[in-house]
Amino acid sequence: MATNELICKLTELAELRKMAEELNAEIEAIQDAIKGHMTECNTDTLTAGAFKVTWKPVTSTRIDTTALRKDLPEIWQEYGKTTTTRRFSVVLAN
């Protein structure tokens, strides 16, 4: 890929990411408005037209790996799993 083409792709990527951030902000605002309505109505489920909306608590249990590593390092070492990933990052150089 030529330098000019790469610069065009990076510029396009930056613009699309900005658009995605703006869309995500709008999505969050709409969701917050719906959640506010559900809170006012004291409901965790509502139906509107063809839509059914639920906003219910979900409980999950996870292992606190920081505490496990501190309190039982031998167990953490035995069951710990190391993975390697590649992080893609683009920052403006100026």
PDB file of N, CA, C and O in Angstrom, residues 10 13-14 17 88-92:
ATOM      1  N   LEU A  10      -6.144   5.817   6.820  1.00  0.00           N
ATOM      2  CA  LEU A  10      -6.088   6.230   8.223  1.00  0.00           C
ATOM      3  C   LEU A  10      -7.001   7.418   8.495  1.00  0.00           C
ATOM      4  O   LEU A  10      -7.660   7.475   9.543  1.00  0.00           O
ATOM      5  N   LEU A  13     -10.456   6.030   8.553  1.00  0.00           N
ATOM      6  CA  LEU A  13     -10.643   5.303   9.799  1.00  0.00           C
ATOM      7  C   LEU A  13     -10.917   6.263  10.952  1.00  0.00           C
ATOM      8  O   LEU A  13     -11.833   6.050  11.754  1.00  0.00           O
ATOM      9  N   ALA A  14     -10.162   7.339  11.034  1.00  0.00           N
ATOM     10  CA  ALA A  14     -10.356   8.331  12.096  1.00  0.00           C
ATOM     11  C   ALA A  14     -11.746   8.951  12.008  1.00  0.00           C
ATOM     12  O   ALA A  14     -12.423   9.133  13.033  1.00  0.00           O
ATOM     13  N   ARG A  17     -14.349   6.360  13.110  1.00  0.00           N
ATOM     14  CA  ARG A  17     -14.330   6.183  14.564  1.00  0.00           C
ATOM     15  C   ARG A  17     -15.027   7.337  15.265  1.00  0.00           C
ATOM     16  O   ARG A  17     -15.748   7.143  16.247  1.00  0.00           O
ATOM     17  N   PHE A  88      -4.266  -3.344  18.110  1.00  0.00           N
ATOM     18  CA  PHE A  88      -4.186  -2.411  16.987  1.00  0.00           C
ATOM     19  C   PHE A  88      -4.494  -1.023  17.507  1.00  0.00           C
ATOM     20  O   PHE A  88      -5.540  -0.801  18.097  1.00  0.00           O
ATOM     21  N   SER A  89      -3.586  -0.094  17.320  1.00  0.00           N
ATOM     22  CA  SER A  89      -3.759   1.249  17.853  1.00  0.00           C
ATOM     23  C   SER A  89      -3.343   2.269  16.791  1.00  0.00           C
ATOM     24  O   SER A  89      -2.317   2.107  16.129  1.00  0.00           O
ATOM     25  N   VAL A  90      -4.155   3.301  16.642  1.00  0.00           N
ATOM     26  CA  VAL A  90      -3.831   4.391  15.723  1.00  0.00           C
ATOM     27  C   VAL A  90      -3.942   5.684  16.516  1.00  0.00           C
ATOM     28  O   VAL A  90      -4.963   5.948  17.130  1.00  0.00           O
ATOM     29  N   VAL A  91      -2.866   6.451  16.522  1.00  0.00           N
ATOM     30  CA  VAL A  91      -2.866   7.756  17.185  1.00  0.00           C
ATOM     31  C   VAL A  91      -2.321   8.793  16.220  1.00  0.00           C
ATOM     32  O   VAL A  91      -1.520   8.490  15.337  1.00  0.00           O
ATOM     33  N   LEU A  92      -2.764   9.996  16.399  1.00  0.00           N
ATOM     34  CA  LEU A  92      -2.290  11.110  15.568  1.00  0.00           C
ATOM     35  C   LEU A  92      -0.883  11.459  16.014  1.00  0.00           C
ATOM     36  O   LEU A  92      -0.636  11.726  17.185  1.00  0.00           O
TER      37      LEU A  92
END
